[in-house]
C-alpha cells in the first residue's frame, strides 16, 4: 500500500528553485512528524529536514540550512519542501516520510515508518 505520494521533482539549473510536495490519502499527516530524505547515486539515504506536528520544531541538515524550507498544510493533508539556491550536489532522489509524533532524534531512515516512492531532483547546467 502506498502511504505517501511525492510530486514536484525535475531538472533545474544551479541557483534555481523547486518545490516538492507530499500527500497522503491513507495517513492523517497532522498527527505525524514528517520529513524529507535524499539519496544520490552510490550514496546512503540521508535526512534533509523534519517538522513536528503543529510546526513546533523543525530540523535541517547543515548543508541545506538557509536554502530549504519545510512546511505543512494540514487542511490539505500535505507537506512541502521548498528548495532554493539549488546546487549540483543537491542532485538526488528525494523521498518523503512520516514518523511518530516527534521528529526522530537520530534522523535515521529506520525511524520513519511510512515512505513515498521518491522523486528525482537534478541540478545541472
GROMACS .gro file of N, CA, C and O in nm:
model
  500
    1UNK      N    1   0.084  -0.118   0.000
    1UNK     CA    2   0.000   0.000   0.000
    1UNK      C    3   0.089   0.125   0.000
    1UNK      O    4   0.183   0.133   0.077
    2UNK      N    5   0.060   0.219  -0.089
    2UNK     CA    6   0.137   0.342  -0.096
    2UNK      C    7   0.079   0.441   0.002
    2UNK      O    8  -0.038   0.478  -0.006
    3UNK      N    9   0.160   0.481   0.099
    3UNK     CA   10   0.112   0.571   0.202
    3UNK      C   11   0.132   0.717   0.169
    3UNK      O   12   0.055   0.802   0.212
    4UNK      N   13   0.242   0.748   0.099
    4UNK     CA   14   0.277   0.885   0.067
    4UNK      C   15   0.309   0.896  -0.081
    4UNK      O   16   0.369   0.804  -0.139
    5UNK      N   17   0.273   1.008  -0.142
    5UNK     CA   18   0.299   1.032  -0.283
    5UNK      C   19   0.367   1.167  -0.299
    5UNK      O   20   0.310   1.270  -0.260
    6UNK      N   21   0.489   1.163  -0.358
    6UNK     CA   22   0.563   1.288  -0.381
    6UNK      C   23   0.532   1.341  -0.520
    6UNK      O   24   0.497   1.267  -0.610
    7UNK      N   25   0.554   1.472  -0.535
    7UNK     CA   26   0.550   1.535  -0.666
    7UNK      C   27   0.638   1.659  -0.663
    7UNK      O   28   0.674   1.707  -0.555
    8UNK      N   29   0.674   1.709  -0.781
    8UNK     CA   30   0.747   1.835  -0.790
    8UNK      C   31   0.892   1.824  -0.828
    8UNK      O   32   0.960   1.927  -0.841
    9UNK      N   33   0.944   1.704  -0.845
    9UNK     CA   34   1.083   1.692  -0.887
    9UNK      C   35   1.102   1.736  -1.031
    9UNK      O   36   1.006   1.766  -1.103
   10UNK      N   37   1.229   1.744  -1.073
   10UNK     CA   38   1.257   1.783  -1.210
   10UNK      C   39   1.402   1.823  -1.227
   10UNK      O   40   1.485   1.795  -1.142
   11UNK      N   41   1.428   1.890  -1.337
   11UNK     CA   42   1.562   1.937  -1.371
   11UNK      C   43   1.564   2.088  -1.359
   11UNK      O   44   1.475   2.157  -1.411
   12UNK      N   45   1.666   2.139  -1.292
   12UNK     CA   46   1.677   2.284  -1.271
   12UNK      C   47   1.824   2.323  -1.279
   12UNK      O   48   1.913   2.241  -1.249
   13UNK      N   49   1.850   2.444  -1.319
   13UNK     CA   50   1.987   2.495  -1.326
   13UNK      C   51   2.035   2.534  -1.186
   13UNK      O   52   1.955   2.566  -1.098
   14UNK      N   53   2.166   2.533  -1.166
   14UNK     CA   54   2.219   2.581  -1.038
   14UNK      C   55   2.167   2.720  -1.005
   14UNK      O   56   2.161   2.806  -1.094
   15UNK      N   57   2.131   2.737  -0.878
   15UNK     CA   58   2.072   2.864  -0.836
   15UNK      C   59   1.922   2.869  -0.847
   15UNK      O   60   1.859   2.963  -0.797
   16UNK      N   61   1.864   2.770  -0.910
   16UNK     CA   62   1.720   2.766  -0.929
   16UNK      C   63   1.646   2.711  -0.809
   16UNK      O   64   1.705   2.680  -0.706
   17UNK      N   65   1.513   2.698  -0.825
   17UNK     CA   66   1.426   2.654  -0.716
   17UNK      C   67   1.333   2.544  -0.762
   17UNK      O   68   1.295   2.537  -0.881
   18UNK      N   69   1.296   2.460  -0.668
   18UNK     CA   70   1.193   2.359  -0.687
   18UNK      C   71   1.115   2.346  -0.558
   18UNK      O   72   1.170   2.368  -0.449
   19UNK      N   73   0.989   2.307  -0.570
   19UNK     CA   74   0.907   2.281  -0.451
   19UNK      C   75   0.851   2.141  -0.460
   19UNK      O   76   0.778   2.109  -0.554
   20UNK      N   77   0.888   2.058  -0.364
   20UNK     CA   78   0.837   1.922  -0.357
   20UNK      C   79   0.714   1.917  -0.268
   20UNK      O   80   0.707   1.989  -0.168
   21UNK      N   81   0.621   1.833  -0.305
   21UNK     CA   82   0.500   1.812  -0.227
   21UNK      C   83   0.488   1.665  -0.190
   21UNK      O   84   0.534   1.579  -0.264
   22UNK      N   85   0.423   1.639  -0.079
   22UNK     CA   86   0.399   1.502  -0.035
   22UNK      C   87   0.261   1.495   0.027
   22UNK      O   88   0.232   1.569   0.121
   23UNK      N   89   0.177   1.409  -0.026
   23UNK     CA   90   0.039   1.398   0.020
   23UNK      C   91   0.006   1.254   0.054
   23UNK      O   92   0.075   1.161   0.011
   24UNK      N   93  -0.101   1.237   0.129
   24UNK     CA   94  -0.145   1.103   0.164
   24UNK      C   95  -0.297   1.095   0.163
   24UNK      O   96  -0.365   1.188   0.208
   25UNK      N   97  -0.348   0.985   0.113
   25UNK     CA   98  -0.491   0.956   0.122
   25UNK      C   99  -0.518   0.849   0.226
   25UNK      O  100  -0.633   0.809   0.245
   26UNK      N  101  -0.410   0.807   0.294
   26UNK     CA  102  -0.420   0.698   0.391
   26UNK      C  103  -0.390   0.746   0.532
   26UNK      O  104  -0.460   0.711   0.627
   27UNK      N  105  -0.287   0.828   0.546
   27UNK     CA  106  -0.244   0.875   0.676
   27UNK      C  107  -0.305   1.011   0.709
   27UNK      O  108  -0.329   1.092   0.621
   28UNK      N  109  -0.326   1.034   0.839
   28UNK     CA  110  -0.366   1.167   0.887
   28UNK      C  111  -0.237   1.240   0.922
   28UNK      O  112  -0.186   1.230   1.034
   29UNK      N  113  -0.183   1.312   0.825
   29UNK     CA  114  -0.050   1.370   0.841
   29UNK      C  115  -0.037   1.469   0.956
   29UNK      O  116   0.071   1.479   1.014
   30UNK      N  117  -0.141   1.546   0.991
   30UNK     CA  118  -0.125   1.638   1.105
   30UNK      C  119  -0.085   1.568   1.235
   30UNK      O  120  -0.033   1.633   1.326
   31UNK      N  121  -0.105   1.439   1.244
   31UNK     CA  122  -0.070   1.365   1.365
   31UNK      C  123   0.073   1.315   1.366
   31UNK      O  124   0.120   1.262   1.468
   32UNK      N  125   0.141   1.330   1.254
   32UNK     CA  126   0.275   1.273   1.238
   32UNK      C  127   0.382   1.379   1.223
   32UNK      O  128   0.358   1.484   1.162
   33UNK      N  129   0.500   1.348   1.275
   33UNK     CA  130   0.619   1.420   1.232
   33UNK      C  131   0.649   1.372   1.091
   33UNK      O  132   0.643   1.252   1.062
   34UNK      N  133   0.682   1.466   1.002
   34UNK     CA  134   0.707   1.430   0.862
   34UNK      C  135   0.839   1.490   0.818
   34UNK      O  136   0.883   1.592   0.871
   35UNK      N  137   0.900   1.426   0.721
   35UNK     CA  138   1.031   1.473   0.680
   35UNK      C  139   1.067   1.435   0.538
   35UNK      O  140   0.990   1.369   0.467
   36UNK      N  141   1.185   1.479   0.498
   36UNK     CA  142   1.239   1.454   0.365
   36UNK      C  143   1.378   1.393   0.376
   36UNK      O  144   1.459   1.435   0.458
   37UNK      N  145   1.402   1.294   0.292
   37UNK     CA  146   1.533   1.232   0.278
   37UNK      C  147   1.577   1.245   0.132
   37UNK      O  148   1.495   1.273   0.045
   38UNK      N  149   1.704   1.219   0.108
   38UNK     CA  150   1.752   1.213  -0.030
   38UNK      C  151   1.860   1.108  -0.042
   38UNK      O  152   1.929   1.077   0.055
   39UNK      N  153   1.874   1.057  -0.163
   39UNK     CA  154   1.975   0.955  -0.189
   39UNK      C  155   2.034   0.979  -0.326
   39UNK      O  156   1.965   0.970  -0.428
   40UNK      N  157   2.162   1.011  -0.327
   40UNK     CA  158   2.235   1.029  -0.451
   40UNK      C  159   2.287   0.895  -0.501
   40UNK      O  160   2.301   0.801  -0.421
   41UNK      N  161   2.317   0.882  -0.630
   41UNK     CA  162   2.369   0.755  -0.682
   41UNK      C  163   2.492   0.709  -0.605
   41UNK      O  164   2.586   0.787  -0.586
   42UNK      N  165   2.489   0.586  -0.558
   42UNK     CA  166   2.601   0.531  -0.484
   42UNK      C  167   2.611   0.577  -0.340
   42UNK      O  168   2.703   0.537  -0.268
   43UNK      N  169   2.518   0.661  -0.298
   43UNK     CA  170   2.523   0.714  -0.163
   43UNK      C  171   2.418   0.656  -0.071
   43UNK      O  172   2.329   0.582  -0.116
   44UNK      N  173   2.428   0.691   0.054
   44UNK     CA  174   2.329   0.647   0.152
   44UNK      C  175   2.212   0.744   0.155
   44UNK      O  176   2.224   0.860   0.117
   45UNK      N  177   2.099   0.696   0.201
   45UNK     CA  178   1.983   0.783   0.219
   45UNK      C  179   2.009   0.871   0.341
   45UNK      O  180   2.036   0.821   0.450
   46UNK      N  181   2.001   1.002   0.320
   46UNK     CA  182   2.033   1.096   0.428
   46UNK      C  183   1.914   1.186   0.458
   46UNK      O  184   1.840   1.226   0.368
   47UNK      N  185   1.899   1.218   0.586
   47UNK     CA  186   1.791   1.306   0.627
   47UNK      C  187   1.818   1.449   0.586
   47UNK      O  188   1.930   1.498   0.602
   48UNK      N  189   1.717   1.515   0.533
   48UNK     CA  190   1.729   1.653   0.488
   48UNK      C  191   1.659   1.747   0.584
   48UNK      O  192   1.714   1.849   0.624
   49UNK      N  193   1.536   1.712   0.621
   49UNK     CA  194   1.457   1.802   0.704
   49UNK      C  195   1.344   1.725   0.770
   49UNK      O  196   1.303   1.620   0.721
   50UNK      N  197   1.295   1.780   0.881
   50UNK     CA  198   1.183   1.719   0.951
   50UNK      C  199   1.103   1.829   1.020
   50UNK      O  200   1.160   1.933   1.058
   51UNK      N  201   0.973   1.807   1.035
   51UNK     CA  202   0.888   1.904   1.104
   51UNK      C  203   0.789   1.829   1.191
   51UNK      O  204   0.730   1.728   1.150
   52UNK      N  205   0.772   1.879   1.314
   52UNK     CA  206   0.679   1.817   1.407
   52UNK      C  207   0.535   1.861   1.379
   52UNK      O  208   0.513   1.963   1.313
   53UNK      N  209   0.439   1.789   1.433
   53UNK     CA  210   0.301   1.838   1.426
   53UNK      C  211   0.289   1.977   1.488
   53UNK      O  212   0.357   2.006   1.588
   54UNK      N  213   0.209   2.060   1.428
   54UNK     CA  214   0.191   2.195   1.481
   54UNK      C  215   0.308   2.286   1.455
   54UNK      O  216   0.313   2.398   1.508
   55UNK      N  217   0.405   2.243   1.374
   55UNK     CA  218   0.521   2.326   1.336
   55UNK      C  219   0.604   2.367   1.458
   55UNK      O  220   0.676   2.467   1.452
   56UNK      N  221   0.596   2.293   1.566
   56UNK     CA  222   0.665   2.335   1.688
   56UNK      C  223   0.816   2.319   1.678
   56UNK      O  224   0.891   2.382   1.752
   57UNK      N  225   0.861   2.235   1.588
   57UNK     CA  226   1.004   2.206   1.576
   57UNK      C  227   1.035   2.170   1.433
   57UNK      O  228   0.958   2.098   1.368
   58UNK      N  229   1.146   2.224   1.384
   58UNK     CA  230   1.195   2.185   1.252
   58UNK      C  231   1.343   2.152   1.261
   58UNK      O  232   1.416   2.206   1.344
   59UNK      N  233   1.385   2.063   1.174
   59UNK     CA  234   1.526   2.023   1.164
   59UNK      C  235   1.570   2.035   1.020
   59UNK      O  236   1.494   2.002   0.928
   60UNK      N  237   1.695   2.081   0.999
   60UNK     CA  238   1.757   2.084   0.867
   60UNK      C  239   1.900   2.034   0.879
   60UNK      O  240   1.971   2.070   0.973
   61UNK      N  241   1.942   1.955   0.782
   61UNK     CA  242   2.083   1.919   0.781
   61UNK      C  243   2.164   2.043   0.745
   61UNK      O  244   2.114   2.134   0.676
   62UNK      N  245   2.286   2.050   0.791
   62UNK     CA  246   2.366   2.172   0.778
   62UNK      C  247   2.379   2.219   0.634
   62UNK      O  248   2.374   2.340   0.607
   63UNK      N  249   2.392   2.129   0.541
   63UNK     CA  250   2.420   2.167   0.402
   63UNK      C  251   2.302   2.234   0.333
   63UNK      O  252   2.318   2.292   0.226
   64UNK      N  253   2.182   2.228   0.393
   64UNK     CA  254   2.065   2.289   0.329
   64UNK      C  255   2.009   2.405   0.410
   64UNK      O  256   1.914   2.472   0.365
   65UNK      N  257   2.064   2.431   0.527
   65UNK     CA  258   2.014   2.541   0.611
   65UNK      C  259   2.023   2.673   0.535
   65UNK      O  260   2.123   2.704   0.473
   66UNK      N  261   1.915   2.750   0.544
   66UNK     CA  262   1.910   2.879   0.475
   66UNK      C  263   1.868   2.869   0.330
   66UNK      O  264   1.844   2.972   0.266
   67UNK      N  265   1.862   2.748   0.276
   67UNK     CA  266   1.823   2.730   0.134
   67UNK      C  267   1.691   2.652   0.121
   67UNK      O  268   1.615   2.677   0.028
   68UNK      N  269   1.668   2.557   0.209
   68UNK     CA  270   1.548   2.473   0.204
   68UNK      C  271   1.454   2.511   0.317
   68UNK      O  272   1.498   2.547   0.427
   69UNK      N  273   1.324   2.499   0.291
   69UNK     CA  274   1.223   2.527   0.392
   69UNK      C  275   1.117   2.417   0.390
   69UNK      O  276   1.057   2.391   0.285
   70UNK      N  277   1.095   2.356   0.504
   70UNK     CA  278   0.991   2.255   0.516
   70UNK      C  279   0.866   2.321   0.573
   70UNK      O  280   0.874   2.411   0.658
   71UNK      N  281   0.750   2.280   0.523
   71UNK     CA  282   0.625   2.335   0.573
   71UNK      C  283   0.515   2.230   0.555
   71UNK      O  284   0.535   2.128   0.489
   72UNK      N  285   0.402   2.259   0.618
   72UNK     CA  286   0.291   2.165   0.606
   72UNK      C  287   0.161   2.240   0.597
   72UNK      O  288   0.147   2.350   0.653
   73UNK      N  289   0.065   2.183   0.526
   73UNK     CA  290  -0.070   2.238   0.515
   73UNK      C  291  -0.163   2.128   0.564
   73UNK      O  292  -0.200   2.038   0.488
   74UNK      N  293  -0.198   2.136   0.691
   74UNK     CA  294  -0.278   2.029   0.750
   74UNK      C  295  -0.415   2.018   0.686
   74UNK      O  296  -0.471   1.908   0.678
   75UNK      N  297  -0.471   2.128   0.641
   75UNK     CA  298  -0.603   2.124   0.578
   75UNK      C  299  -0.600   2.042   0.450
   75UNK      O  300  -0.701   1.982   0.411
   76UNK      N  301  -0.484   2.039   0.383
   76UNK     CA  302  -0.469   1.963   0.259
   76UNK      C  303  -0.403   1.827   0.282
   76UNK      O  304  -0.381   1.753   0.187
   77UNK      N  305  -0.370   1.798   0.409
   77UNK     CA  306  -0.302   1.672   0.441
   77UNK      C  307  -0.177   1.655   0.355
   77UNK      O  308  -0.150   1.548   0.299
   78UNK      N  309  -0.100   1.762   0.346
   78UNK     CA  310   0.014   1.769   0.256
   78UNK      C  311   0.128   1.843   0.324
   78UNK      O  312   0.103   1.932   0.407
   79UNK      N  313   0.251   1.805   0.292
   79UNK     CA  314   0.364   1.885   0.336
   79UNK      C  315   0.460   1.907   0.220
   79UNK      O  316   0.448   1.841   0.115
   80UNK      N  317   0.552   2.001   0.239
   80UNK     CA  318   0.630   2.053   0.129
   80UNK      C  319   0.778   2.068   0.165
   80UNK      O  320   0.814   2.075   0.283
   81UNK      N  321   0.860   2.076   0.062
   81UNK     CA  322   0.999   2.114   0.078
   81UNK      C  323   1.030   2.216  -0.031
   81UNK      O  324   1.038   2.181  -0.149
   82UNK      N  325   1.043   2.342   0.008
   82UNK     CA  326   1.083   2.448  -0.084
   82UNK      C  327   1.235   2.449  -0.090
   82UNK      O  328   1.301   2.466   0.013
   83UNK      N  329   1.288   2.433  -0.209
   83UNK     CA  330   1.434   2.426  -0.226
   83UNK      C  331   1.479   2.543  -0.314
   83UNK      O  332   1.439   2.551  -0.430
   84UNK      N  333   1.555   2.632  -0.256
   84UNK     CA  334   1.607   2.748  -0.327
   84UNK      C  335   1.759   2.740  -0.337
   84UNK      O  336   1.822   2.663  -0.265
   85UNK      N  337   1.815   2.823  -0.424
   85UNK     CA  338   1.961   2.828  -0.443
   85UNK      C  339   2.019   2.688  -0.459
   85UNK      O  340   2.119   2.651  -0.395
   86UNK      N  341   1.957   2.609  -0.544
   86UNK     CA  342   1.998   2.470  -0.560
   86UNK      C  343   2.138   2.458  -0.618
   86UNK      O  344   2.180   2.540  -0.700
   87UNK      N  345   2.207   2.355  -0.573
   87UNK     CA  346   2.344   2.328  -0.615
   87UNK      C  347   2.351   2.190  -0.681
   87UNK      O  348   2.267   2.103  -0.652
   88UNK      N  349   2.449   2.165  -0.764
   88UNK     CA  350   2.462   2.033  -0.825
   88UNK      C  351   2.468   1.920  -0.722
   88UNK      O  352   2.416   1.810  -0.748
   89UNK      N  353   2.525   1.947  -0.608
   89UNK     CA  354   2.534   1.843  -0.504
   89UNK      C  355   2.401   1.812  -0.437
   89UNK      O  356   2.392   1.719  -0.356
   90UNK      N  357   2.297   1.888  -0.470
   90UNK     CA  358   2.163   1.855  -0.422
   90UNK      C  359   2.095   1.750  -0.510
   90UNK      O  360   1.986   1.704  -0.477
   91UNK      N  361   2.158   1.715  -0.620
   91UNK     CA  362   2.102   1.616  -0.710
   91UNK      C  363   2.086   1.481  -0.639
   91UNK      O  364   2.182   1.429  -0.582
   92UNK      N  365   1.964   1.427  -0.642
   92UNK     CA  366   1.934   1.302  -0.573
   92UNK      C  367   1.789   1.265  -0.598
   92UNK      O  368   1.712   1.346  -0.651
   93UNK      N  369   1.754   1.144  -0.557
   93UNK     CA  370   1.614   1.109  -0.544
   93UNK      C  371   1.569   1.152  -0.405
   93UNK      O  372   1.633   1.118  -0.306
   94UNK      N  373   1.462   1.228  -0.401
   94UNK     CA  374   1.409   1.279  -0.275
   94UNK      C  375   1.287   1.197  -0.234
   94UNK      O  376   1.197   1.172  -0.316
   95UNK      N  377   1.286   1.159  -0.106
   95UNK     CA  378   1.178   1.077  -0.051
   95UNK      C  379   1.111   1.153   0.063
   95UNK      O  380   1.179   1.213   0.147
   96UNK      N  381   0.979   1.146   0.070
   96UNK     CA  382   0.911   1.197   0.187
   96UNK      C  383   0.880   1.078   0.280
   96UNK      O  384   0.870   0.964   0.235
   97UNK      N  385   0.866   1.110   0.406
   97UNK     CA  386   0.847   1.005   0.505
   97UNK      C  387   0.770   1.059   0.625
   97UNK      O  388   0.771   1.179   0.651
   98UNK      N  389   0.704   0.967   0.696
   98UNK     CA  390   0.629   1.003   0.816
   98UNK      C  391   0.672   0.914   0.931
   98UNK      O  392   0.693   0.793   0.913
   99UNK      N  393   0.686   0.976   1.046
   99UNK     CA  394   0.727   0.903   1.167
   99UNK      C  395   0.614   0.909   1.268
   99UNK      O  396   0.497   0.922   1.232
  100UNK      N  397   0.650   0.901   1.398
  100UNK     CA  398   0.551   0.911   1.503
  100UNK      C  399   0.514   1.056   1.529
  100UNK      O  400   0.502   1.137   1.437
  101UNK      N  401   0.501   1.090   1.656
  101UNK     CA  402   0.452   1.224   1.691
  101UNK      C  403   0.563   1.327   1.704
  101UNK      O  404   0.534   1.445   1.725
  102UNK      N  405   0.688   1.284   1.694
  102UNK     CA  406   0.801   1.377   1.702
  102UNK      C  407   0.909   1.338   1.602
  102UNK      O  408   0.926   1.219   1.572
  103UNK      N  409   0.979   1.436   1.552
  103UNK     CA  410   1.092   1.407   1.463
  103UNK      C  411   1.189   1.316   1.538
  103UNK      O  412   1.232   1.347   1.649
  104UNK      N  413   1.225   1.203   1.479
  104UNK     CA  414   1.316   1.110   1.547
  104UNK      C  415   1.447   1.177   1.583
  104UNK      O  416   1.503   1.252   1.503
  105UNK      N  417   1.500   1.150   1.701
  105UNK     CA  418   1.620   1.222   1.747
  105UNK      C  419   1.743   1.196   1.662
  105UNK      O  420   1.829   1.284   1.650
  106UNK      N  421   1.755   1.080   1.604
  106UNK     CA  422   1.873   1.048   1.524
  106UNK      C  423   1.852   1.073   1.375
  106UNK      O  424   1.948   1.072   1.300
  107UNK      N  425   1.728   1.093   1.335
  107UNK     CA  426   1.701   1.124   1.195
  107UNK      C  427   1.739   1.016   1.097
  107UNK      O  428   1.768   1.044   0.981
  108UNK      N  429   1.739   0.892   1.142
  108UNK     CA  430   1.778   0.782   1.053
  108UNK      C  431   1.657   0.725   0.980
  108UNK      O  432   1.546   0.724   1.034
  109UNK      N  433   1.675   0.670   0.862
  109UNK     CA  434   1.561   0.618   0.786
  109UNK      C  435   1.478   0.514   0.862
  109UNK      O  436   1.355   0.513   0.848
  110UNK      N  437   1.545   0.429   0.941
  110UNK     CA  438   1.471   0.322   1.008
  110UNK      C  439   1.373   0.376   1.113
  110UNK      O  440   1.285   0.304   1.159
  111UNK      N  441   1.387   0.503   1.147
  111UNK     CA  442   1.299   0.563   1.248
  111UNK      C  443   1.169   0.615   1.188
  111UNK      O  444   1.082   0.661   1.260
  112UNK      N  445   1.159   0.608   1.054
  112UNK     CA  446   1.038   0.652   0.986
  112UNK      C  447   0.963   0.529   0.935
  112UNK      O  448   1.021   0.442   0.873
  113UNK      N  449   0.834   0.527   0.961
  113UNK     CA  450   0.755   0.407   0.930
  113UNK      C  451   0.697   0.409   0.790
  113UNK      O  452   0.683   0.305   0.727
  114UNK      N  453   0.662   0.528   0.741
  114UNK     CA  454   0.591   0.537   0.613
  114UNK      C  455   0.675   0.616   0.513
  114UNK      O  456   0.736   0.717   0.548
  115UNK      N  457   0.672   0.570   0.387
  115UNK     CA  458   0.759   0.630   0.286
  115UNK      C  459   0.685   0.652   0.155
  115UNK      O  460   0.593   0.579   0.120
  116UNK      N  461   0.731   0.754   0.083
  116UNK     CA  462   0.689   0.771  -0.054
  116UNK      C  463   0.784   0.696  -0.147
  116UNK      O  464   0.882   0.636  -0.102
  117UNK      N  465   0.756   0.702  -0.274
  117UNK     CA  466   0.833   0.625  -0.372
  117UNK      C  467   0.949   0.703  -0.431
  117UNK      O  468   1.029   0.645  -0.503
  118UNK      N  469   0.959   0.831  -0.401
  118UNK     CA  470   1.072   0.909  -0.446
  118UNK      C  471   1.046   0.989  -0.571
  118UNK      O  472   0.968   0.949  -0.658
  119UNK      N  473   1.113   1.104  -0.579
  119UNK     CA  474   1.106   1.189  -0.698
  119UNK      C  475   1.246   1.242  -0.728
  119UNK      O  476   1.320   1.281  -0.637
  120UNK      N  477   1.284   1.240  -0.855
  120UNK     CA  478   1.419   1.279  -0.894
  120UNK      C  479   1.433   1.430  -0.900
  120UNK      O  480   1.350   1.498  -0.961
  121UNK      N  481   1.539   1.480  -0.838
  121UNK     CA  482   1.577   1.620  -0.849
  121UNK      C  483   1.717   1.625  -0.911
  121UNK      O  484   1.810   1.565  -0.857
  122UNK      N  485   1.730   1.694  -1.023
  122UNK     CA  486   1.858   1.705  -1.091
  122UNK      C  487   1.892   1.853  -1.107
  122UNK      O  488   1.814   1.930  -1.162
  123UNK      N  489   2.009   1.891  -1.055
  123UNK     CA  490   2.056   2.028  -1.065
  123UNK      C  491   2.176   2.029  -1.157
  123UNK      O  492   2.282   1.976  -1.124
  124UNK      N  493   2.158   2.086  -1.274
  124UNK     CA  494   2.263   2.080  -1.375
  124UNK      C  495   2.248   2.195  -1.473
  124UNK      O  496   2.136   2.236  -1.507
  125UNK      N  497   2.362   2.245  -1.519
  125UNK     CA  498   2.360   2.349  -1.622
  125UNK      C  499   2.366   2.288  -1.761
  125UNK      O  500   2.360   2.361  -1.860
   0.00000   0.00000   0.00000
